[in-house]
PDB file of C-alpha atoms in Angstrom:
ATOM      1  CA  MET W 140      -0.438   0.002   0.166  1.00 34.00           C
ATOM      2  CA  GLN W 141       1.547   3.274  -1.180  1.00 43.00           C
ATOM      3  CA  HIS W 142       0.019   7.661  -1.002  1.00 43.00           C
ATOM      4  CA  GLY W 143      -1.281   8.530  -4.318  1.00 49.00           C
ATOM      5  CA  PRO W 144       2.443  10.810  -5.819  1.00 58.00           C
ATOM      6  CA  ALA W 145       4.552   7.477  -5.688  1.00 66.00           C
ATOM      7  CA  VAL W 146       1.166   4.665  -6.858  1.00 66.00           C
ATOM      8  CA  ARG W 147       1.307   7.943  -9.989  1.00 70.00           C
ATOM      9  CA  ARG W 148       5.311   7.492 -10.715  1.00 78.00           C
ATOM     10  CA  ARG W 149       5.683   3.628 -10.087  1.00 77.00           C
ATOM     11  CA  LYS W 150       2.118   3.352 -12.842  1.00 77.00           C
ATOM     12  CA  LEU W 151       3.582   6.104 -14.820  1.00 85.00           C
ATOM     13  CA  GLY W 152       6.750   4.964 -15.367  1.00 88.00           C
ATOM     14  CA  ALA W 153       5.910   1.370 -16.072  1.00 85.00           C
ATOM     15  CA  GLU W 154       3.515   3.324 -18.566  1.00 87.00           C
ATOM     16  CA  LEU W 155       6.228   5.121 -20.542  1.00 92.00           C
ATOM     17  CA  ARG W 156       8.433   2.079 -20.475  1.00 92.00           C
ATOM     18  CA  ALA W 157       5.621  -0.365 -21.705  1.00 92.00           C
ATOM     19  CA  LEU W 158       5.505   2.867 -24.502  1.00 93.00           C
ATOM     20  CA  ARG W 159       9.338   3.106 -25.093  1.00 95.00           C
ATOM     21  CA  THR W 160       9.201  -1.318 -25.982  1.00 94.00           C
ATOM     22  CA  GLY W 161       6.088  -0.495 -27.855  1.00 94.00           C
ATOM     23  CA  ALA W 162       8.016   1.734 -29.991  1.00 95.00           C
ATOM     24  CA  GLY W 163      11.117  -0.194 -31.067  1.00 95.00           C
ATOM     25  CA  LEU W 164      14.238   1.940 -28.662  1.00 95.00           C
ATOM     26  CA  THR W 165      15.601   1.261 -26.294  1.00 94.00           C
ATOM     27  CA  SER W 166      16.141   3.176 -22.964  1.00 93.00           C
ATOM     28  CA  GLY W 167      19.013   4.838 -24.426  1.00 94.00           C
ATOM     29  CA  GLU W 168      18.132   4.876 -27.892  1.00 95.00           C
ATOM     30  CA  ALA W 169      16.005   7.045 -25.687  1.00 95.00           C
ATOM     31  CA  ALA W 170      17.473   8.805 -24.023  1.00 94.00           C
ATOM     32  CA  ARG W 171      19.781   9.563 -27.132  1.00 95.00           C
ATOM     33  CA  LEU W 172      16.752  11.058 -29.394  1.00 95.00           C
ATOM     34  CA  ALA W 173      15.529  12.767 -25.645  1.00 94.00           C
ATOM     35  CA  GLY W 174      18.943  14.317 -25.725  1.00 95.00           C
ATOM     36  CA  TRP W 175      19.856  13.099 -21.785  1.00 94.00           C
ATOM     37  CA  HIS W 176      21.452   9.860 -20.580  1.00 93.00           C
ATOM     38  CA  GLN W 177      20.402   6.587 -20.059  1.00 92.00           C
ATOM     39  CA  SER W 178      20.002   7.022 -16.266  1.00 92.00           C
ATOM     40  CA  LYS W 179      17.422   9.536 -16.213  1.00 93.00           C
ATOM     41  CA  VAL W 180      14.846   7.200 -18.783  1.00 93.00           C
ATOM     42  CA  SER W 181      15.546   3.864 -15.968  1.00 92.00           C
ATOM     43  CA  ARG W 182      14.689   5.979 -13.286  1.00 90.00           C
ATOM     44  CA  ILE W 183      11.935   7.762 -14.579  1.00 91.00           C
ATOM     45  CA  GLU W 184      10.647   3.993 -15.956  1.00 90.00           C
ATOM     46  CA  THR W 185      10.810   2.394 -12.744  1.00 87.00           C
ATOM     47  CA  GLY W 186       8.627   5.189 -10.950  1.00 81.00           C
ATOM     48  CA  ALA W 187      12.736   6.340  -8.243  1.00 78.00           C
ATOM     49  CA  SER W 188      12.409   9.893  -8.778  1.00 75.00           C
ATOM     50  CA  GLY W 189       9.713  12.423  -9.791  1.00 74.00           C
ATOM     51  CA  VAL W 190       9.262  13.476 -13.274  1.00 83.00           C
ATOM     52  CA  LYS W 191       8.623  17.441 -14.878  1.00 86.00           C
ATOM     53  CA  PRO W 192       4.910  16.954 -17.330  1.00 87.00           C
ATOM     54  CA  ALA W 193       7.706  18.958 -19.657  1.00 91.00           C
ATOM     55  CA  ASP W 194       9.541  15.540 -19.744  1.00 92.00           C
ATOM     56  CA  VAL W 195       6.946  13.469 -20.065  1.00 93.00           C
ATOM     57  CA  ARG W 196       5.565  14.711 -23.243  1.00 93.00           C
ATOM     58  CA  LEU W 197       8.421  15.140 -24.687  1.00 95.00           C
ATOM     59  CA  LEU W 198       8.586  10.768 -24.294  1.00 95.00           C
ATOM     60  CA  LEU W 199       6.013  11.192 -25.784  1.00 95.00           C
ATOM     61  CA  ASP W 200       7.021  13.060 -28.603  1.00 96.00           C
ATOM     62  CA  VAL W 201       9.990  10.730 -29.312  1.00 96.00           C
ATOM     63  CA  TYR W 202       7.133   7.781 -28.692  1.00 96.00           C
ATOM     64  CA  GLY W 203       5.409   8.984 -31.463  1.00 95.00           C
ATOM     65  CA  VAL W 204       2.054   9.117 -29.296  1.00 93.00           C
ATOM     66  CA  GLU W 205      -0.901  10.744 -30.547  1.00 91.00           C
ATOM     67  CA  ASP W 206      -3.581   9.625 -28.297  1.00 88.00           C
ATOM     68  CA  ALA W 207      -4.422  12.713 -26.930  1.00 85.00           C
ATOM     69  CA  GLN W 208      -6.369  11.107 -23.918  1.00 77.00           C
ATOM     70  CA  LEU W 209      -3.777   8.922 -22.848  1.00 83.00           C
ATOM     71  CA  ARG W 210      -1.441  11.938 -23.331  1.00 86.00           C
ATOM     72  CA  GLU W 211      -2.943  13.944 -20.871  1.00 79.00           C
ATOM     73  CA  LEU W 212      -4.061  10.901 -18.452  1.00 76.00           C
ATOM     74  CA  LEU W 213      -0.172   9.988 -18.400  1.00 83.00           C
ATOM     75  CA  LEU W 214       0.092  14.197 -18.004  1.00 82.00           C
ATOM     76  CA  VAL W 215      -1.755  14.305 -14.940  1.00 72.00           C
ATOM     77  CA  LEU W 216      -0.026  10.984 -13.151  1.00 74.00           C
ATOM     78  CA  ALA W 217       3.437  13.326 -14.105  1.00 78.00           C
ATOM     79  CA  GLY W 218       1.235  16.535 -11.752  1.00 68.00           C
ATOM     80  CA  SER W 219       0.184  18.352 -15.553  1.00 62.00           C
ATOM     81  CA  ASP W 220      -1.200  21.241 -14.918  1.00 51.00           C
ATOM     82  CA  GLU W 221      -2.477  22.075 -18.194  1.00 51.00           C
ATOM     83  CA  GLY W 222      -6.381  20.045 -19.853  1.00 44.00           C
ATOM     84  CA  GLY W 223      -8.875  22.134 -20.468  1.00 41.00           C
ATOM     85  CA  GLY W 224     -13.478  21.765 -19.931  1.00 39.00           C
ATOM     86  CA  ARG W 225     -13.858  19.938 -16.628  1.00 46.00           C
ATOM     87  CA  HIS W 226     -10.023  18.496 -15.631  1.00 54.00           C
ATOM     88  CA  HIS W 227      -7.775  20.210 -13.042  1.00 67.00           C
ATOM     89  CA  TRP W 228     -10.267  22.941 -12.084  1.00 80.00           C
ATOM     90  CA  TRP W 229      -9.500  21.376  -7.970  1.00 80.00           C
ATOM     91  CA  HIS W 230      -6.427  23.294  -8.456  1.00 76.00           C
ATOM     92  CA  ALA W 231      -7.947  26.688  -7.138  1.00 81.00           C
ATOM     93  CA  TYR W 232      -8.710  24.766  -4.986  1.00 83.00           C
ATOM     94  CA  ARG W 233      -5.146  23.853  -3.451  1.00 78.00           C
ATOM     95  CA  GLY W 234      -5.770  25.883  -0.180  1.00 81.00           C
ATOM     96  CA  VAL W 235      -8.059  23.377   1.734  1.00 83.00           C
ATOM     97  CA  LEU W 236      -7.577  20.009  -0.129  1.00 84.00           C
ATOM     98  CA  PRO W 237      -4.641  17.937   1.406  1.00 81.00           C
ATOM     99  CA  PRO W 238      -2.728  16.640  -1.077  1.00 77.00           C
ATOM    100  CA  THR W 239      -3.725  13.147  -0.628  1.00 77.00           C
ATOM    101  CA  TYR W 240      -7.871  14.609  -1.870  1.00 83.00           C
ATOM    102  CA  ARG W 241      -6.553  16.218  -4.898  1.00 81.00           C
ATOM    103  CA  ASP W 242      -5.111  12.872  -5.781  1.00 79.00           C
ATOM    104  CA  PHE W 243      -9.076  11.793  -5.957  1.00 85.00           C
ATOM    105  CA  ILE W 244      -9.727  14.266  -7.146  1.00 87.00           C
ATOM    106  CA  SER W 245      -7.559  13.832 -10.472  1.00 81.00           C
ATOM    107  CA  LEU W 246      -7.703  10.346 -10.896  1.00 82.00           C
ATOM    108  CA  GLU W 247     -11.457  10.347 -10.520  1.00 88.00           C
ATOM    109  CA  SER W 248     -12.209  13.279 -13.619  1.00 85.00           C
ATOM    110  CA  GLN W 249      -9.517  11.467 -15.433  1.00 79.00           C
ATOM    111  CA  ALA W 250     -11.702   7.322 -15.111  1.00 86.00           C
ATOM    112  CA  ARG W 251     -13.550   5.514 -17.063  1.00 90.00           C
ATOM    113  CA  ALA W 252     -15.897   3.639 -14.540  1.00 95.00           C
ATOM    114  CA  MET W 253     -15.631   3.883 -10.600  1.00 97.00           C
ATOM    115  CA  ARG W 254     -17.251   1.470  -8.625  1.00 97.00           C
ATOM    116  CA  THR W 255     -17.591   2.386  -4.800  1.00 97.00           C
ATOM    117  CA  LEU W 256     -18.320   0.672  -1.522  1.00 96.00           C
ATOM    118  CA  GLU W 257     -20.261   2.902   0.806  1.00 95.00           C
ATOM    119  CA  THR W 258     -20.789   1.949   4.125  1.00 93.00           C
ATOM    120  CA  SER W 259     -21.053   5.002   5.994  1.00 92.00           C
ATOM    121  CA  VAL W 260     -22.440   7.587   3.682  1.00 95.00           C
ATOM    122  CA  VAL W 261     -24.282   8.552   0.596  1.00 96.00           C
ATOM    123  CA  PRO W 262     -21.130   8.332  -2.323  1.00 95.00           C
ATOM    124  CA  GLY W 263     -19.638  12.087  -2.428  1.00 95.00           C
ATOM    125  CA  LEU W 264     -20.589  12.054  -6.401  1.00 96.00           C
ATOM    126  CA  LEU W 265     -25.118  11.813  -5.032  1.00 97.00           C
ATOM    127  CA  GLN W 266     -25.002  13.932  -2.714  1.00 97.00           C
ATOM    128  CA  THR W 267     -27.196  17.249  -2.330  1.00 97.00           C
ATOM    129  CA  PRO W 268     -25.871  20.238  -1.703  1.00 97.00           C
ATOM    130  CA  GLU W 269     -27.225  19.870   2.288  1.00 97.00           C
ATOM    131  CA  TYR W 270     -26.311  16.414   3.200  1.00 97.00           C
ATOM    132  CA  ALA W 271     -22.577  17.447   1.616  1.00 96.00           C
ATOM    133  CA  ARG W 272     -21.826  19.924   4.125  1.00 95.00           C
ATOM    134  CA  ALA W 273     -23.634  17.719   6.616  1.00 95.00           C
ATOM    135  CA  VAL W 274     -21.250  15.255   6.360  1.00 94.00           C
ATOM    136  CA  THR W 275     -18.143  17.562   5.614  1.00 91.00           C
ATOM    137  CA  ARG W 276     -18.696  19.562   9.612  1.00 90.00           C
ATOM    138  CA  ALA W 277     -19.020  15.996  11.152  1.00 89.00           C
ATOM    139  CA  ALA W 278     -15.629  14.745   8.602  1.00 83.00           C
ATOM    140  CA  VAL W 279     -13.681  17.775   9.579  1.00 79.00           C
ATOM    141  CA  GLY W 280     -14.941  18.721  12.962  1.00 70.00           C
ATOM    142  CA  GLY W 281     -16.155  22.043  14.478  1.00 52.00           C
ATOM    143  CA  LEU W 282     -16.258  24.760  12.369  1.00 49.00           C
ATOM    144  CA  ASP W 283     -17.147  28.074  13.603  1.00 50.00           C
ATOM    145  CA  GLY W 284     -16.031  32.193  12.210  1.00 50.00           C
ATOM    146  CA  ASP W 285     -13.698  32.232   9.870  1.00 54.00           C
ATOM    147  CA  ALA W 286     -13.230  28.377   9.301  1.00 72.00           C
ATOM    148  CA  ASP W 287     -16.679  28.213   7.626  1.00 78.00           C
ATOM    149  CA  ASP W 288     -14.764  29.650   4.437  1.00 84.00           C
ATOM    150  CA  ARG W 289     -12.622  26.846   4.705  1.00 86.00           C
ATOM    151  CA  LEU W 290     -16.465  24.340   4.922  1.00 90.00           C
ATOM    152  CA  ASP W 291     -17.816  25.961   1.997  1.00 91.00           C
ATOM    153  CA  ALA W 292     -15.628  25.230  -0.486  1.00 92.00           C
ATOM    154  CA  LEU W 293     -15.195  21.882   0.694  1.00 92.00           C
ATOM    155  CA  VAL W 294     -18.317  22.119   0.344  1.00 94.00           C
ATOM    156  CA  ALA W 295     -17.873  23.317  -3.466  1.00 94.00           C
ATOM    157  CA  VAL W 296     -15.197  21.326  -4.606  1.00 93.00           C
ATOM    158  CA  ARG W 297     -17.688  17.800  -3.223  1.00 94.00           C
ATOM    159  CA  LEU W 298     -20.299  19.240  -5.723  1.00 95.00           C
ATOM    160  CA  ALA W 299     -17.802  20.384  -8.214  1.00 94.00           C
ATOM    161  CA  ARG W 300     -16.516  16.838  -8.803  1.00 94.00           C
ATOM    162  CA  GLN W 301     -19.986  15.789  -9.202  1.00 95.00           C
ATOM    163  CA  ASP W 302     -19.609  17.184 -12.344  1.00 94.00           C
ATOM    164  CA  VAL W 303     -17.907  14.153 -14.127  1.00 94.00           C
ATOM    165  CA  LEU W 304     -21.503  12.271 -14.455  1.00 95.00           C
ATOM    166  CA  ARG W 305     -22.530  14.776 -16.933  1.00 92.00           C
ATOM    167  CA  ALA W 306     -19.107  14.544 -19.152  1.00 90.00           C
ATOM    168  CA  ASP W 307     -18.992  13.615 -21.714  1.00 88.00           C
ATOM    169  CA  PRO W 308     -18.305  10.632 -22.319  1.00 90.00           C
ATOM    170  CA  PRO W 309     -19.288  10.678 -18.740  1.00 95.00           C
ATOM    171  CA  LEU W 310     -17.705   8.688 -15.637  1.00 95.00           C
ATOM    172  CA  LYS W 311     -20.003   5.203 -15.225  1.00 97.00           C
ATOM    173  CA  LEU W 312     -20.463   4.513 -11.457  1.00 98.00           C
ATOM    174  CA  SER W 313     -21.240   1.118  -9.885  1.00 98.00           C
ATOM    175  CA  ALA W 314     -22.218   2.076  -6.194  1.00 98.00           C
ATOM    176  CA  VAL W 315     -23.489  -0.360  -4.082  1.00 97.00           C
ATOM    177  CA  LEU W 316     -24.540   1.161  -0.573  1.00 97.00           C
ATOM    178  CA  ASP W 317     -25.332  -0.805   2.305  1.00 95.00           C
ATOM    179  CA  GLU W 318     -28.560  -0.243   4.527  1.00 96.00           C
ATOM    180  CA  ALA W 319     -27.163   1.984   7.296  1.00 95.00           C
ATOM    181  CA  VAL W 320     -26.150   4.177   4.901  1.00 96.00           C
ATOM    182  CA  LEU W 321     -29.731   4.866   3.754  1.00 96.00           C
ATOM    183  CA  ARG W 322     -30.492   4.202   7.802  1.00 95.00           C
ATOM    184  CA  ARG W 323     -28.361   6.702   8.770  1.00 94.00           C
ATOM    185  CA  GLU W 324     -30.298   9.977   9.512  1.00 94.00           C
ATOM    186  CA  ILE W 325     -27.179  12.850   8.446  1.00 95.00           C
ATOM    187  CA  GLY W 326     -28.211  16.685   8.092  1.00 94.00           C
ATOM    188  CA  GLY W 327     -32.223  15.792  10.239  1.00 95.00           C
ATOM    189  CA  PRO W 328     -35.028  14.340   8.377  1.00 94.00           C
ATOM    190  CA  GLU W 329     -35.719  17.059   6.321  1.00 95.00           C
ATOM    191  CA  VAL W 330     -32.206  16.482   4.107  1.00 96.00           C
ATOM    192  CA  MET W 331     -32.224  13.137   4.320  1.00 96.00           C
ATOM    193  CA  ALA W 332     -35.180  12.775   3.101  1.00 95.00           C
ATOM    194  CA  ARG W 333     -33.951  14.966  -0.137  1.00 96.00           C
ATOM    195  CA  GLN W 334     -31.668  12.483  -0.541  1.00 96.00           C
ATOM    196  CA  LEU W 335     -33.010   9.963  -0.708  1.00 96.00           C
ATOM    197  CA  GLY W 336     -34.765  11.727  -2.941  1.00 96.00           C
ATOM    198  CA  ARG W 337     -31.524  12.063  -5.063  1.00 96.00           C
ATOM    199  CA  LEU W 338     -30.495   8.792  -4.454  1.00 97.00           C
ATOM    200  CA  MET W 339     -33.696   7.733  -6.567  1.00 95.00           C
ATOM    201  CA  GLU W 340     -32.965   9.893  -9.356  1.00 95.00           C
ATOM    202  CA  ALA W 341     -29.482   9.493  -9.725  1.00 95.00           C
ATOM    203  CA  ALA W 342     -29.984   5.382  -9.875  1.00 94.00           C
ATOM    204  CA  GLN W 343     -31.662   5.987 -13.278  1.00 91.00           C
ATOM    205  CA  LEU W 344     -29.282   8.112 -15.192  1.00 94.00           C
ATOM    206  CA  PRO W 345     -27.813   5.592 -17.933  1.00 95.00           C
ATOM    207  CA  GLN W 346     -24.570   5.784 -16.278  1.00 96.00           C
ATOM    208  CA  VAL W 347     -25.836   5.137 -13.101  1.00 97.00           C
ATOM    209  CA  ARG W 348     -25.634   1.534 -11.281  1.00 97.00           C
ATOM    210  CA  LEU W 349     -27.128   1.903  -7.776  1.00 97.00           C
ATOM    211  CA  GLN W 350     -28.091  -1.652  -5.512  1.00 97.00           C
ATOM    212  CA  VAL W 351     -28.115  -1.590  -1.651  1.00 97.00           C
ATOM    213  CA  LEU W 352     -26.549  -4.536   0.576  1.00 96.00           C
ATOM    214  CA  PRO W 353     -29.647  -4.861   2.496  1.00 94.00           C
ATOM    215  CA  PHE W 354     -29.026  -5.338   6.647  1.00 93.00           C
ATOM    216  CA  GLY W 355     -31.181  -9.422   6.067  1.00 89.00           C
ATOM    217  CA  ALA W 356     -27.731 -10.300   3.534  1.00 85.00           C
ATOM    218  CA  GLY W 357     -25.410 -10.638   7.269  1.00 81.00           C
ATOM    219  CA  GLU W 358     -22.087 -10.780   7.539  1.00 83.00           C
ATOM    220  CA  HIS W 359     -20.021  -9.967   3.567  1.00 80.00           C
ATOM    221  CA  VAL W 360     -16.690  -8.877   2.539  1.00 80.00           C
ATOM    222  CA  GLY W 361     -17.344  -5.133   1.687  1.00 79.00           C
ATOM    223  CA  ILE W 362     -18.137  -5.162   6.576  1.00 79.00           C
ATOM    224  CA  THR W 363     -14.367  -4.442   6.888  1.00 79.00           C
ATOM    225  CA  GLY W 364     -15.066  -0.586   5.123  1.00 87.00           C
ATOM    226  CA  PRO W 365     -15.527   0.769   2.073  1.00 92.00           C
ATOM    227  CA  PHE W 366     -13.537   1.025  -1.194  1.00 94.00           C
ATOM    228  CA  VAL W 367     -13.177   2.788  -4.471  1.00 95.00           C
ATOM    229  CA  ILE W 368     -11.701   1.093  -8.283  1.00 95.00           C
ATOM    230  CA  PHE W 369     -10.949   3.604 -10.712  1.00 93.00           C
ATOM    231  CA  SER W 370     -10.640   1.883 -14.169  1.00 91.00           C
ATOM    232  CA  PHE W 371      -9.299   4.050 -17.181  1.00 81.00           C
ATOM    233  CA  SER W 372     -10.037   3.165 -21.122  1.00 72.00           C
ATOM    234  CA  SER W 373      -6.431   4.026 -21.879  1.00 60.00           C
ATOM    235  CA  THR W 374      -4.592   0.999 -20.017  1.00 58.00           C
ATOM    236  CA  SER W 375      -6.247  -1.790 -17.372  1.00 56.00           C
ATOM    237  CA  ASP W 376      -2.523  -1.091 -15.569  1.00 67.00           C
ATOM    238  CA  LEU W 377      -3.415   2.296 -14.346  1.00 72.00           C
ATOM    239  CA  ASP W 378      -6.021   0.762 -12.337  1.00 84.00           C
ATOM    240  CA  VAL W 379      -6.330   1.386  -8.964  1.00 87.00           C
ATOM    241  CA  VAL W 380      -8.254   0.796  -5.415  1.00 91.00           C
ATOM    242  CA  VAL W 381      -8.666   3.367  -2.742  1.00 90.00           C
ATOM    243  CA  LEU W 382      -8.963   3.282   0.730  1.00 88.00           C
ATOM    244  CA  ASP W 383      -9.713   5.887   2.444  1.00 75.00           C
ATOM    245  CA  HIS W 384      -9.011   6.965   6.342  1.00 64.00           C
ATOM    246  CA  LEU W 385      -9.967  10.106   8.371  1.00 57.00           C
ATOM    247  CA  THR W 386      -6.306  11.253   7.767  1.00 57.00           C
ATOM    248  CA  SER W 387      -4.427   9.958   4.987  1.00 63.00           C
ATOM    249  CA  SER W 388      -5.483   8.027   1.532  1.00 73.00           C
ATOM    250  CA  LEU W 389      -4.085   4.298   0.730  1.00 80.00           C
ATOM    251  CA  TYR W 390      -3.716   2.808  -3.039  1.00 81.00           C
ATOM    252  CA  LEU W 391      -3.139  -0.823  -4.337  1.00 84.00           C
ATOM    253  CA  GLU W 392      -1.954  -1.396  -7.426  1.00 80.00           C
ATOM    254  CA  ARG W 393      -0.542  -4.537  -7.504  1.00 82.00           C
ATOM    255  CA  LYS W 394      -2.347  -7.194  -9.958  1.00 85.00           C
ATOM    256  CA  GLU W 395      -3.243  -8.783  -7.083  1.00 92.00           C
ATOM    257  CA  ASP W 396      -5.340  -6.417  -4.706  1.00 91.00           C
ATOM    258  CA  LEU W 397      -6.955  -5.172  -7.576  1.00 91.00           C
ATOM    259  CA  LYS W 398      -8.352  -8.595  -8.750  1.00 93.00           C
ATOM    260  CA  ALA W 399      -8.957  -9.454  -4.634  1.00 94.00           C
ATOM    261  CA  TYR W 400     -11.077  -6.179  -4.671  1.00 94.00           C
ATOM    262  CA  THR W 401     -13.185  -6.799  -7.819  1.00 94.00           C
ATOM    263  CA  GLU W 402     -13.813 -10.408  -7.096  1.00 95.00           C
ATOM    264  CA  ALA W 403     -14.772  -8.338  -4.121  1.00 94.00           C
ATOM    265  CA  PHE W 404     -17.118  -6.264  -5.190  1.00 96.00           C
ATOM    266  CA  ASN W 405     -18.735  -8.712  -8.717  1.00 95.00           C
ATOM    267  CA  THR W 406     -19.569 -10.296  -5.158  1.00 94.00           C
ATOM    268  CA  LEU W 407     -21.039  -7.686  -3.237  1.00 95.00           C
ATOM    269  CA  ARG W 408     -23.404  -6.622  -6.101  1.00 95.00           C
ATOM    270  CA  ILE W 409     -25.295 -10.449  -6.098  1.00 95.00           C
ATOM    271  CA  HIS W 410     -25.449 -10.550  -2.873  1.00 94.00           C
ATOM    272  CA  ALA W 411     -27.397  -6.842  -3.062  1.00 96.00           C
ATOM    273  CA  LEU W 412     -30.233  -5.654  -4.277  1.00 97.00           C
ATOM    274  CA  SER W 413     -30.602  -5.216  -8.331  1.00 97.00           C
ATOM    275  CA  PRO W 414     -30.788  -1.932  -9.286  1.00 96.00           C
ATOM    276  CA  GLU W 415     -35.335  -2.239  -9.398  1.00 96.00           C
ATOM    277  CA  GLU W 416     -35.299  -3.654  -6.397  1.00 97.00           C
ATOM    278  CA  SER W 417     -32.874  -0.690  -4.915  1.00 96.00           C
ATOM    279  CA  LEU W 418     -35.112   1.694  -6.124  1.00 95.00           C
ATOM    280  CA  ASP W 419     -37.853   0.504  -4.641  1.00 95.00           C
ATOM    281  CA  TYR W 420     -36.899  -0.733  -1.471  1.00 95.00           C
ATOM    282  CA  ILE W 421     -35.088   3.702  -1.198  1.00 95.00           C
ATOM    283  CA  ALA W 422     -38.418   5.051  -2.197  1.00 93.00           C
ATOM    284  CA  ALA W 423     -39.790   2.593   1.077  1.00 92.00           C
ATOM    285  CA  LEU W 424     -37.763   4.703   3.424  1.00 88.00           C
ATOM    286  CA  GLY W 425     -38.978   7.665   1.691  1.00 79.00           C
ATOM    287  CA  GLY W 426     -37.030   8.711  -1.399  1.00 56.00           C
ATOM    288  CA  GLY W 427     -40.412   9.082  -2.814  1.00 53.00           C
ATOM    289  CA  VAL W 428     -42.138   6.682  -6.580  1.00 42.00           C
TER     290      VAL W 428
END
């Protein structure tokens, strides 16, 4: 388990190595074409050191990579602030966002699909503004005075993240929600009722698959805690599992970890209610019809 930046360096290096090999170049030849020493290419490919976006751009040119989406994804992994549209908007909030949260948002903004198990709260991408404020206030502790500005900023970030569901193409979200998520009254009864209604609306979007795991399912493989699996369209080698903690996030990149969490998520989907049954279940709890 590693923190985001280390995982991104390793994944970036592995992808650049694959692209170099695909271009039929040795590391020495790539270094010569880039005007570098061979050791620099080796350090980049092993993730031993950070790499500037400009260096990544040069390597991609040397390797003849023209896929715009792949180029942008690799530049994001290198920490690039470039990009258009919905990408990189979070840099305006650098003062209030911890690095691990920025890493998470950067992956979320570039991902093709997101699979998540939630055991306590509604996924951030599906929260109403009132619910998001109540959850954020609880997560960061009591805030008053000038600190409310930070709370406002964090809520704004959470809501802005939801644009990935309206992008072209949109992020594909598959979420399994433990029944506790639906029954935990956050923000009061009115806020919770609106939140359940929001889940009902979101569940009917073609890019969203929502399933409820009822208490009646008993013990299950996800009982140890929530997790997120990000998948990317350009290459499966960039897929990653994220485990979120109170003060940090951990990123799992090994193939065996990805396989274990993918199998766990598939098992949870089997034991959860179907999307149709889940809609009825939420409606019965107060989400409307």
